[in-house]
mmCIF file with all atom_site columns, C-alpha atoms in Angstrom:
data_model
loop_
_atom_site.group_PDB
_atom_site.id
_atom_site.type_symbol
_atom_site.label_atom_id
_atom_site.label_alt_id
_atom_site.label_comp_id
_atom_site.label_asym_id
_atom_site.label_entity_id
_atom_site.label_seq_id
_atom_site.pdbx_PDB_ins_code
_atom_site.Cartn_x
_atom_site.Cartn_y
_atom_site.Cartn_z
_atom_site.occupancy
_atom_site.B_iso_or_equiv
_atom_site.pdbx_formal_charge
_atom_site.auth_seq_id
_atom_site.auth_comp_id
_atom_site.auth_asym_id
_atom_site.auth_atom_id
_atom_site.pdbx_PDB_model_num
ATOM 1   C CA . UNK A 1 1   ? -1.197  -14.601 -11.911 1.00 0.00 ? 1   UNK A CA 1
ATOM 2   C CA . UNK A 1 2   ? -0.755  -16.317 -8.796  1.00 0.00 ? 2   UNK A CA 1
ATOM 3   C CA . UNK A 1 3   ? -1.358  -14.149 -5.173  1.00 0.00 ? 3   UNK A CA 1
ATOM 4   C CA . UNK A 1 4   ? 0.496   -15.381 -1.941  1.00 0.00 ? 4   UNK A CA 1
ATOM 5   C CA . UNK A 1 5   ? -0.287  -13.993 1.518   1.00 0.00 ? 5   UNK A CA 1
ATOM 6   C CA . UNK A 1 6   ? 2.995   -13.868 3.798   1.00 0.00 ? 6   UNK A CA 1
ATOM 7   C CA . UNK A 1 7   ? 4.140   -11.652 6.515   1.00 0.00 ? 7   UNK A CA 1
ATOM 8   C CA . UNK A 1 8   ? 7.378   -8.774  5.863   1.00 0.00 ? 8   UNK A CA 1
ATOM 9   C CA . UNK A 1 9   ? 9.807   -11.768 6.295   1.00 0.00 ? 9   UNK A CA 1
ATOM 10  C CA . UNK A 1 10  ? 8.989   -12.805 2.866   1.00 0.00 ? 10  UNK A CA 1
ATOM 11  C CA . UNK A 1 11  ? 12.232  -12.170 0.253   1.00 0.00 ? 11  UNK A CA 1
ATOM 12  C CA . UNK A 1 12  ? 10.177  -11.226 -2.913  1.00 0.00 ? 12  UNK A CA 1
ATOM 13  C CA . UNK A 1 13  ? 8.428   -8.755  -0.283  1.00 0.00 ? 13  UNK A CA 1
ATOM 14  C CA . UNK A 1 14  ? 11.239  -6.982  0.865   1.00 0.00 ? 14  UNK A CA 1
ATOM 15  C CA . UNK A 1 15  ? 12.821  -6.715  -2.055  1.00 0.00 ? 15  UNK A CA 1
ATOM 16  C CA . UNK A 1 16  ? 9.625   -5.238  -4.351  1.00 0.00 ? 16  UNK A CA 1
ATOM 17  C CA . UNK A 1 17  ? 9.450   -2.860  -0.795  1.00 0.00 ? 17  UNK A CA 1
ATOM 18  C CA . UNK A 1 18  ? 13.270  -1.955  -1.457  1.00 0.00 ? 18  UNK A CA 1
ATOM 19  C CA . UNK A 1 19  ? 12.266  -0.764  -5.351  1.00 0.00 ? 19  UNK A CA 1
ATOM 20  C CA . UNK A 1 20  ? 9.074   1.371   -4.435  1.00 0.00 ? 20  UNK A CA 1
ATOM 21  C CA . UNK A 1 21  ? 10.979  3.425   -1.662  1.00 0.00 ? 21  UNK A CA 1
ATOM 22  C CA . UNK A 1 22  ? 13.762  3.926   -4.302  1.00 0.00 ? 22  UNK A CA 1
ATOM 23  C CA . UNK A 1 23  ? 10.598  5.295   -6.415  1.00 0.00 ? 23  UNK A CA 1
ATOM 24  C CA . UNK A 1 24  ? 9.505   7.439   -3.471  1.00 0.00 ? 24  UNK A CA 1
ATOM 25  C CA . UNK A 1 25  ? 12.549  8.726   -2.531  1.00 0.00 ? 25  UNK A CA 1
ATOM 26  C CA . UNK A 1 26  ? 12.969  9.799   -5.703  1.00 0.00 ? 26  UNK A CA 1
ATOM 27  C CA . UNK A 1 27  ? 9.068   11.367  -6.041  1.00 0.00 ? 27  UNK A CA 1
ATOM 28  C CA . UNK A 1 28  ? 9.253   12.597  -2.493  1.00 0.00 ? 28  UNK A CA 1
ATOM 29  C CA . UNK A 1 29  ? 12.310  14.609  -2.557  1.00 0.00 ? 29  UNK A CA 1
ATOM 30  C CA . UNK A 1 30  ? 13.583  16.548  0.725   1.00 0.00 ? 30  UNK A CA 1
ATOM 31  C CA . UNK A 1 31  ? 10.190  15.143  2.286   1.00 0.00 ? 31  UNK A CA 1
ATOM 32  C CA . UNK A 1 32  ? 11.023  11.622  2.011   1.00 0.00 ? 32  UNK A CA 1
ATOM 33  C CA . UNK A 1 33  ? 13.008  11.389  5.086   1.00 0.00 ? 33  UNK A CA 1
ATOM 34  C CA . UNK A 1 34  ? 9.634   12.408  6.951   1.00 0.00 ? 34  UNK A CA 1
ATOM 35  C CA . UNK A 1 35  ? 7.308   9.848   5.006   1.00 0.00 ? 35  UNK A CA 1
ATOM 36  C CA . UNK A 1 36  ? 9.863   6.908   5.147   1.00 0.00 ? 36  UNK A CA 1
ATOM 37  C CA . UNK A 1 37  ? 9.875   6.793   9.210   1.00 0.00 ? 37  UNK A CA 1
ATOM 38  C CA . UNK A 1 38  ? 6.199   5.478   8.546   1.00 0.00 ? 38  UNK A CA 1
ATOM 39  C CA . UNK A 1 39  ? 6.820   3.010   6.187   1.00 0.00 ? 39  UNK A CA 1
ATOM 40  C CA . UNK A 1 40  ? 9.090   0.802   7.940   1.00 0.00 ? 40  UNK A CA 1
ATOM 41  C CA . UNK A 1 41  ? 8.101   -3.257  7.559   1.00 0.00 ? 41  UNK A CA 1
ATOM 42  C CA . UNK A 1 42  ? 9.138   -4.989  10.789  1.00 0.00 ? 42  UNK A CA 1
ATOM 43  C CA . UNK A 1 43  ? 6.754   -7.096  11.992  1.00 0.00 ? 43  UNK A CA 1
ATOM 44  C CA . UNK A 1 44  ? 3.989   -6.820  9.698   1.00 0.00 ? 44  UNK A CA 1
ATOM 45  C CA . UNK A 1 45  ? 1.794   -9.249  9.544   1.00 0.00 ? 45  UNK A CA 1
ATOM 46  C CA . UNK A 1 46  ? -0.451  -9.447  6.794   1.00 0.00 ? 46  UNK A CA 1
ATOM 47  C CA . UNK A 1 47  ? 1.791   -8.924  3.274   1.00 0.00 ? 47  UNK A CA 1
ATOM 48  C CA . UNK A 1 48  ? 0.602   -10.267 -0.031  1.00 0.00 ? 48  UNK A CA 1
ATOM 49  C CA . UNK A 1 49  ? 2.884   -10.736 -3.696  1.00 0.00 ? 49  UNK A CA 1
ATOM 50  C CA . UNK A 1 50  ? 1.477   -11.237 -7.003  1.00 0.00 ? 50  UNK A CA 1
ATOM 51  C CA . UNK A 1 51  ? 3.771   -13.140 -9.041  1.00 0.00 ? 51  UNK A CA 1
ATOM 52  C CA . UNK A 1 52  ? 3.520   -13.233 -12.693 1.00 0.00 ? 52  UNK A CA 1
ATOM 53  C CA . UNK A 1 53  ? 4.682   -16.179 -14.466 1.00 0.00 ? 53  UNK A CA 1
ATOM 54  C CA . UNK A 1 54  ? 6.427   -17.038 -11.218 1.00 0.00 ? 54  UNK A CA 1
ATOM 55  C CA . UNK A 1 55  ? 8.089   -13.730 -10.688 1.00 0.00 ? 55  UNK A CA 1
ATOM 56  C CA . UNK A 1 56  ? 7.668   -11.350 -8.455  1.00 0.00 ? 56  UNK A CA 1
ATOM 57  C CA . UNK A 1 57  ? 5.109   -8.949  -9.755  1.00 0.00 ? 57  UNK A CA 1
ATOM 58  C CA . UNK A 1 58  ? 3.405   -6.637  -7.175  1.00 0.00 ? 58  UNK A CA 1
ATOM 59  C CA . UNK A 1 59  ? 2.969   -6.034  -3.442  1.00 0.00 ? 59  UNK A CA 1
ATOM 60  C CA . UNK A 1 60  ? 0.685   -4.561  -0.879  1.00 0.00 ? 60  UNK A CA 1
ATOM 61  C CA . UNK A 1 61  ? 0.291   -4.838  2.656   1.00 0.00 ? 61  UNK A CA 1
ATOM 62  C CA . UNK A 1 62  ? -2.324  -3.486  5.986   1.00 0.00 ? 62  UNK A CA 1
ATOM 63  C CA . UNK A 1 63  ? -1.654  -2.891  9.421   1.00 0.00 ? 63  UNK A CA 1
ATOM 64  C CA . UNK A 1 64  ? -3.931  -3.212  11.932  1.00 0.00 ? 64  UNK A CA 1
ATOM 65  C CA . UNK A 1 65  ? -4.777  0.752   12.463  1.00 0.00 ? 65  UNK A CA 1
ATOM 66  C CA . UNK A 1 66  ? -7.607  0.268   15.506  1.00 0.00 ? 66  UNK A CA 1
ATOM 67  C CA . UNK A 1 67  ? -9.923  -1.982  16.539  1.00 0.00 ? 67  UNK A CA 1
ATOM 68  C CA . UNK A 1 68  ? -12.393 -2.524  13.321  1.00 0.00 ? 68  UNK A CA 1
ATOM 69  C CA . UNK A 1 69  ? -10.262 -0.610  10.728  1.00 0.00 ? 69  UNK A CA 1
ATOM 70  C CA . UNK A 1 70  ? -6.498  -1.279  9.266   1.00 0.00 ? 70  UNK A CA 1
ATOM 71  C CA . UNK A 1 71  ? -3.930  1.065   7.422   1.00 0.00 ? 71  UNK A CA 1
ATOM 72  C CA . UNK A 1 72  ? -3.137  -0.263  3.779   1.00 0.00 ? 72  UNK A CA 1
ATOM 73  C CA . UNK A 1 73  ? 0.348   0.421   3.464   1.00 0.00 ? 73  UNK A CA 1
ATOM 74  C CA . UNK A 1 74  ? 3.518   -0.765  1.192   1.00 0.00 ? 74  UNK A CA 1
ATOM 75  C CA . UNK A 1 75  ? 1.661   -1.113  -2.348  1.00 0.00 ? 75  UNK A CA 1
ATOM 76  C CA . UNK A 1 76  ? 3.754   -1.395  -5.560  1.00 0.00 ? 76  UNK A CA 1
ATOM 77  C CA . UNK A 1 77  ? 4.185   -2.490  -8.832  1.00 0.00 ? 77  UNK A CA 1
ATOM 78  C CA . UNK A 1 78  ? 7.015   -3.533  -10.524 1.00 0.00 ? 78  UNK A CA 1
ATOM 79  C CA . UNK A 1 79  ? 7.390   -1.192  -14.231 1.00 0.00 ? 79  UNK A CA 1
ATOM 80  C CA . UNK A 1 80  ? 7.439   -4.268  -15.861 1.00 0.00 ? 80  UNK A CA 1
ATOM 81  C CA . UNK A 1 81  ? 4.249   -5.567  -14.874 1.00 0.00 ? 81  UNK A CA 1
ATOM 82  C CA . UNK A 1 82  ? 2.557   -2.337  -14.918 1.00 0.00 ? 82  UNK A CA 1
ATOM 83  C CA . UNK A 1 83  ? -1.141  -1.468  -16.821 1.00 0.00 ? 83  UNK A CA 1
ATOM 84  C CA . UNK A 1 84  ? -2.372  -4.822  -16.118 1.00 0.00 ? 84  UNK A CA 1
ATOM 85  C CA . UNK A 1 85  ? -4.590  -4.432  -13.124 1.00 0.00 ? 85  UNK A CA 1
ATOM 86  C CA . UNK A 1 86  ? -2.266  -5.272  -10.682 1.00 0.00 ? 86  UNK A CA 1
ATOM 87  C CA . UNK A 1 87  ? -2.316  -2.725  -8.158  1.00 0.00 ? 87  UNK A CA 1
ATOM 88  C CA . UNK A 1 88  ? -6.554  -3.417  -8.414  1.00 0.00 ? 88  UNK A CA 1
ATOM 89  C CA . UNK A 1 89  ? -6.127  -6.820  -7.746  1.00 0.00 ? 89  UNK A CA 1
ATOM 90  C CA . UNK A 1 90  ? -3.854  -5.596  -4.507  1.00 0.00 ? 90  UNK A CA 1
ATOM 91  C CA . UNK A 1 91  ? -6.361  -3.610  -3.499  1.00 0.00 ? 91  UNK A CA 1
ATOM 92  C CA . UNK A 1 92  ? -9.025  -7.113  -3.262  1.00 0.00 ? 92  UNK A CA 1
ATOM 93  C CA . UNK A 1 93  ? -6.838  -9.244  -1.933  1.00 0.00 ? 93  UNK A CA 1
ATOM 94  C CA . UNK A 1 94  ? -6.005  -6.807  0.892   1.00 0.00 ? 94  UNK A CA 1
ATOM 95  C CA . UNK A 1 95  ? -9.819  -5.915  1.475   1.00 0.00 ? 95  UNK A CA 1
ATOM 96  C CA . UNK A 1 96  ? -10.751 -9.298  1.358   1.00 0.00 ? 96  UNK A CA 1
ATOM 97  C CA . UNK A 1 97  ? -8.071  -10.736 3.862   1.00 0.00 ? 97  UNK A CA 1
ATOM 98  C CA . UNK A 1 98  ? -9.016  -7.672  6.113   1.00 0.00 ? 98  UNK A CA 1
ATOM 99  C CA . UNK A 1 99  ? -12.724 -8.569  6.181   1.00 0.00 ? 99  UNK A CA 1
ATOM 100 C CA . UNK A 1 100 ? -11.731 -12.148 6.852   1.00 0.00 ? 100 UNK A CA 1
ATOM 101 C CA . UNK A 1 101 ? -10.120 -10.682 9.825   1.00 0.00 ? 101 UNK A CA 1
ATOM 102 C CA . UNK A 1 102 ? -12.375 -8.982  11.486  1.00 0.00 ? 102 UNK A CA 1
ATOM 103 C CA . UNK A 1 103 ? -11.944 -5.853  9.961   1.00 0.00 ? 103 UNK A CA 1
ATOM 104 C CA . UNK A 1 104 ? -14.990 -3.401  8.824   1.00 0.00 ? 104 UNK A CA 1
ATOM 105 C CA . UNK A 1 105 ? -13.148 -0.444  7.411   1.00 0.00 ? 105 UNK A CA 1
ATOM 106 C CA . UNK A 1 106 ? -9.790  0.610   5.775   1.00 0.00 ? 106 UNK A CA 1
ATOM 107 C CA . UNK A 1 107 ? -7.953  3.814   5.495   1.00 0.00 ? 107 UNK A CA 1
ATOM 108 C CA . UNK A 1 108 ? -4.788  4.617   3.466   1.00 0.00 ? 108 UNK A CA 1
ATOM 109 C CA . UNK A 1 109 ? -2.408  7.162   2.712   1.00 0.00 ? 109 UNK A CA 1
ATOM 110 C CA . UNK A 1 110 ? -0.787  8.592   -0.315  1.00 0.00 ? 110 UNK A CA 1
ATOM 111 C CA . UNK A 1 111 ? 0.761   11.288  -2.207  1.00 0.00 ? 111 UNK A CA 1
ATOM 112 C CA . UNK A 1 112 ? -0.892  13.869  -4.034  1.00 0.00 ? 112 UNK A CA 1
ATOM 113 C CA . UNK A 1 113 ? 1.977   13.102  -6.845  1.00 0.00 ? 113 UNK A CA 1
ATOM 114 C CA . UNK A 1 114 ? 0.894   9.500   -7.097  1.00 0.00 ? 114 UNK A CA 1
ATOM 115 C CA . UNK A 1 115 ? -1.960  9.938   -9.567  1.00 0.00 ? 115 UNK A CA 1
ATOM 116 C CA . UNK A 1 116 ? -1.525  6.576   -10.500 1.00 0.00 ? 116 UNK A CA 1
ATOM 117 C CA . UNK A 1 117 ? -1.958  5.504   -7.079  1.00 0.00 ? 117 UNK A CA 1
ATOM 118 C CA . UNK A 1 118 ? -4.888  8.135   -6.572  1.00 0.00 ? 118 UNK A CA 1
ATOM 119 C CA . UNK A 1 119 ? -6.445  6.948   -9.564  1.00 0.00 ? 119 UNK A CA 1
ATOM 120 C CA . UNK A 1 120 ? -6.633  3.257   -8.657  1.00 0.00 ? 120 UNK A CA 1
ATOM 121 C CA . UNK A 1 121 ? -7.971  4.184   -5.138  1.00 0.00 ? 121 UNK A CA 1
ATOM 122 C CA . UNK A 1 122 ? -10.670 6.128   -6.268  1.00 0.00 ? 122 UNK A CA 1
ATOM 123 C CA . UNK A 1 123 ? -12.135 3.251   -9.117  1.00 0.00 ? 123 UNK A CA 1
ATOM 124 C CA . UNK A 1 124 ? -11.578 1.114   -5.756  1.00 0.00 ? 124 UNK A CA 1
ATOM 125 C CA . UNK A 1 125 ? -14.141 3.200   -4.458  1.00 0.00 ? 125 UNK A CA 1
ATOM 126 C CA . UNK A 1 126 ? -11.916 4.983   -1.623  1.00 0.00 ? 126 UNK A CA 1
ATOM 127 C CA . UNK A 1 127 ? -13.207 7.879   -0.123  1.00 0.00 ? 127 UNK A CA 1
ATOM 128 C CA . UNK A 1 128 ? -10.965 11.582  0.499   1.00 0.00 ? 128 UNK A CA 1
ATOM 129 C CA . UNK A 1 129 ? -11.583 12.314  4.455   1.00 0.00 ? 129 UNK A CA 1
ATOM 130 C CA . UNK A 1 130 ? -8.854  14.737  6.141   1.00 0.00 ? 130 UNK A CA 1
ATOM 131 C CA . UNK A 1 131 ? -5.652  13.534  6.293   1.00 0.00 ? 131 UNK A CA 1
ATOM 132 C CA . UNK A 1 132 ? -4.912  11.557  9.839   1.00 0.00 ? 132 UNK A CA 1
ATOM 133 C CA . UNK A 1 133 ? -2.271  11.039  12.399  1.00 0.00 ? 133 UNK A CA 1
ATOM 134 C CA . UNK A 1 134 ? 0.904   12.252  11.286  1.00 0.00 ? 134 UNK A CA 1
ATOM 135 C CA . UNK A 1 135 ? -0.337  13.336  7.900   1.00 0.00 ? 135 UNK A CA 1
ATOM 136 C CA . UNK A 1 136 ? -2.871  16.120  9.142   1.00 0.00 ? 136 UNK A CA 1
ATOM 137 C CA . UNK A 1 137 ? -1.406  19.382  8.022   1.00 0.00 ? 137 UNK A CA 1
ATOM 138 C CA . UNK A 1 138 ? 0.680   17.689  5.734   1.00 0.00 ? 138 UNK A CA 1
ATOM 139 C CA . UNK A 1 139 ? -0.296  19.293  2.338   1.00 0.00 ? 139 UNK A CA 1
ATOM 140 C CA . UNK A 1 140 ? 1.059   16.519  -0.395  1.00 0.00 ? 140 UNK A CA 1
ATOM 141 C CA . UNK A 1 141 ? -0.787  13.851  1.253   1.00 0.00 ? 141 UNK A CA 1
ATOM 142 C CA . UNK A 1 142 ? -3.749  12.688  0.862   1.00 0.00 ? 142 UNK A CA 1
ATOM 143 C CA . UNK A 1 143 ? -5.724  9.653   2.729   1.00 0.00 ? 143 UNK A CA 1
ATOM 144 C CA . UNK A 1 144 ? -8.941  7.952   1.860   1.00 0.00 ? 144 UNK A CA 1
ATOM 145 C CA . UNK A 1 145 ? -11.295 5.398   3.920   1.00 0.00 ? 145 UNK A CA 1
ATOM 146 C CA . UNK A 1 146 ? -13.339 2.512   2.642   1.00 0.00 ? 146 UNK A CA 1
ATOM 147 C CA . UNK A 1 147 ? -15.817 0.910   4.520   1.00 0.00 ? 147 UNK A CA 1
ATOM 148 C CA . UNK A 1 148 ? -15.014 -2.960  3.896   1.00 0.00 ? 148 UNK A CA 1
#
């Protein structure tokens, strides 16, 4: 496993972002169109991809949310490369490069029909708070907060 740290220009990065909104549109339904305006990569600046015997494995990314905190946004994992720890191993590299920056805290969003997701957030030792920003009211998402 081999993890590089890029920006959203990166091929292997858009195109791993192209397959999980083709998952979410798919899990998300009529509300996609709603989620997706969030989601957009221009211009993001901090975007890692695991590769796995040189191909492109998994993907994650954060966005700098406000002054000491950032958003972690864009994570997915190829089915092929799933149930190996991947999305884990996201999860630290994106911590880790956020703390190098500066950062002291990091909040994320999700679905509620993610368990997978939910479930490697939690053993990451996220913390529910009430959904922020666009998402409060919205009842299939959930967001979490970790102080880095």
């Amino acid at each position: 496993m081999s993890i590089t740290r890029t920006d959203s220009s990166h091929i292997d990065f858009q195109n791993l972002v192209k397959l999980l909104d083709a998952d979410l549109a798919i899990r998300n339904g009529d509300e996609h169109s709603f989620y997706d305006q969030f989601n957009k990569i221009d211009n993001i600046k901090n975007c890692i991809v695991i590769y796995i015997d040189e191909k492109p494995a998994a993907c994650g990314a954060f966005k700098k949310f406000s002054e000491d905190t950032v958003e972690i946004k864009r994570m997915y994992t190829h089915p092929d490369f799933r149930k190996r720890g991947l999305a884990t191993a996201i999860v630290q590299e994106l911590e880790s490069w956020a703390k190098e920056s500066g950062y002291a805290k990091a909040v994320l969003e999700s679905s509620l029909e993610q368990n997978e997701a939910l479930s490697v957030y939690e053993k990451s030792r996220y913390c529910r708070i009430p959904n922020y920003g666009q998402y409060i009211g919205i009842d299939k998402s959930v967001c979490y907060e970790k102080i880095l």
